[in-house]
Amino acid sequence: MSDQDVLRVSNVDRERAARLLQDALGQGMLDIEEFAQRSAAAAAARTRGDLAPLLADLPAAHEAPLAAIETPPLVLKAGMGDVKRTGPWDVPSRIDAKCSSGDVRIDFSEATCPHREVTLNLDCGWGTILVIVPRGWTLVFEAMETGAGDITNKVTAPPEPGLPVLRAHCRVTAGNIRFRHPR
């Protein structure tokens, strides 16, 4: 079993597996009974190791790894109000967050992240963008620009191999962008 096999799968991964199985059925690679068995197992899959044997003999499954599927970016915009992405959710490979005078909260604590790297494009006017980063995840600042505001990093736990890397591009006018661990 490889390190990748123990990583959790997201709904995006399960949906991709279902599409691959449906295509294989349509092309005559699977009969209806085998399709039904594999589809049920794919829907119940928790890790990449659960999904891999269901797709191993399908040529299309080898064209792109599970986490390489491009998902549309998550776009969060707060004018004078607040926008939150919290609780259980599937993390896309890119998140664009912008606030004028409101607040944006991005909480990865209960999120499922199938991607090795996630790009955060954060643009803060007068409000606050708060990013809650689980312990073990890596935070890398790739670009930082401030006017009268601040960028604060309290993500101090050591990174753990195999966990996601957040690549942050931050721009602040007069507000705050803060990164911290869950409390």
Coordinates of C-alpha atoms in Angstrom, one line a residue, residues 57-170:
D57 CA -8.2 -2.3 -15.5
L58 CA -9.9 0.7 -17.3
P59 CA -7.6 2.5 -19.8
A60 CA -9.3 5.9 -19.2
A61 CA -8.5 5.8 -15.5
H62 CA -4.8 6.0 -16.3
E63 CA -5.1 9.2 -18.3
A64 CA -5.3 11.5 -15.3
P65 CA -4.8 10.7 -11.6
L66 CA -7.8 11.3 -9.3
A67 CA -6.5 14.6 -7.8
A68 CA -5.5 15.9 -11.3
I69 CA -9.1 16.6 -12.2
E70 CA -9.5 20.3 -12.7
T71 CA -12.4 21.7 -10.7
P72 CA -13.7 25.2 -11.1
P73 CA -12.3 27.6 -8.6
L74 CA -14.3 28.5 -5.5
V75 CA -15.1 32.2 -5.7
L76 CA -15.9 34.1 -2.4
K77 CA -16.8 37.8 -2.6
A78 CA -17.9 39.9 0.4
G79 CA -19.1 43.5 -0.2
M80 CA -20.3 44.9 3.2
G81 CA -21.5 41.5 4.4
D82 CA -19.8 38.3 5.4
V83 CA -19.1 35.1 3.4
K84 CA -18.1 31.8 5.0
R85 CA -16.9 28.5 3.7
T86 CA -17.0 26.2 6.8
G87 CA -18.0 22.8 7.9
P88 CA -17.6 19.7 5.6
W89 CA -16.8 20.7 2.0
D90 CA -14.7 19.6 -0.9
V91 CA -11.7 21.9 -1.6
P92 CA -11.0 22.8 -5.2
S93 CA -7.5 23.4 -6.5
R94 CA -8.0 27.2 -6.5
I95 CA -9.9 29.6 -4.2
D96 CA -10.4 33.3 -5.1
A97 CA -11.5 35.4 -2.1
K98 CA -12.2 39.1 -2.2
C99 CA -13.7 41.4 0.4
S100 CA -14.4 45.1 0.2
S101 CA -15.4 46.0 3.7
G102 CA -17.0 42.7 4.9
D103 CA -15.4 39.5 6.1
V104 CA -14.5 36.2 4.4
R105 CA -13.8 33.1 6.5
I106 CA -12.3 30.0 4.9
D107 CA -12.1 27.1 7.3
F108 CA -10.4 23.9 6.1
S109 CA -10.9 22.1 9.5
E110 CA -13.6 19.8 8.3
A111 CA -12.8 20.0 4.6
T112 CA -11.8 17.1 2.3
C113 CA -8.9 18.1 0.1
P114 CA -8.0 15.7 -2.8
H115 CA -5.4 18.1 -4.1
R116 CA -1.7 18.1 -3.1
E117 CA -1.6 21.9 -3.7
V118 CA -4.3 24.5 -3.4
T119 CA -3.8 28.1 -4.7
L120 CA -5.3 30.9 -2.5
N121 CA -5.8 34.3 -4.2
L122 CA -6.8 36.6 -1.4
D123 CA -7.7 40.3 -2.1
C124 CA -8.7 42.3 1.0
G125 CA -10.0 45.9 0.9
W126 CA -11.1 47.2 4.3
G127 CA -12.4 43.9 5.8
T128 CA -10.9 40.8 7.0
I129 CA -10.1 37.4 5.4
L130 CA -9.5 34.7 7.9
V131 CA -8.1 31.3 6.8
I132 CA -8.1 28.4 9.3
V133 CA -5.4 25.9 8.4
P134 CA -5.4 22.4 9.9
R135 CA -2.2 21.4 11.8
G136 CA 0.1 19.5 9.4
W137 CA -0.9 21.4 6.3
T138 CA 1.8 23.6 4.7
L139 CA 1.3 27.3 4.1
V140 CA 3.6 29.0 1.6
F141 CA 3.4 32.7 0.8
E142 CA 4.1 33.2 -2.9
A143 CA 3.1 36.9 -3.1
M144 CA 2.3 39.5 -0.4
E145 CA 1.3 43.1 -0.9
T146 CA 0.0 45.5 1.8
G147 CA -1.1 49.1 1.9
A148 CA -2.3 50.2 5.3
G149 CA -3.4 46.7 6.3
D150 CA -1.7 43.6 7.7
I151 CA -1.0 40.0 6.8
T152 CA -0.7 37.8 10.0
N153 CA 0.5 34.2 10.0
K154 CA 0.0 32.2 13.2
V155 CA 0.3 28.8 11.3
T156 CA 3.2 27.4 13.3
A157 CA 2.7 23.6 13.4
P158 CA 5.3 21.6 11.4
P159 CA 4.2 20.4 8.0
E160 CA 3.4 16.7 7.6
P161 CA 4.3 14.9 4.4
G162 CA 1.4 14.0 2.2
L163 CA -0.9 16.7 3.6
P164 CA -2.0 19.6 1.4
V165 CA 0.1 22.7 0.6
L166 CA -1.6 26.1 0.5
R167 CA 0.1 28.6 -1.8
A168 CA -1.1 32.0 -0.8
H169 CA -1.1 35.2 -3.0
C170 CA -2.2 38.0 -0.7

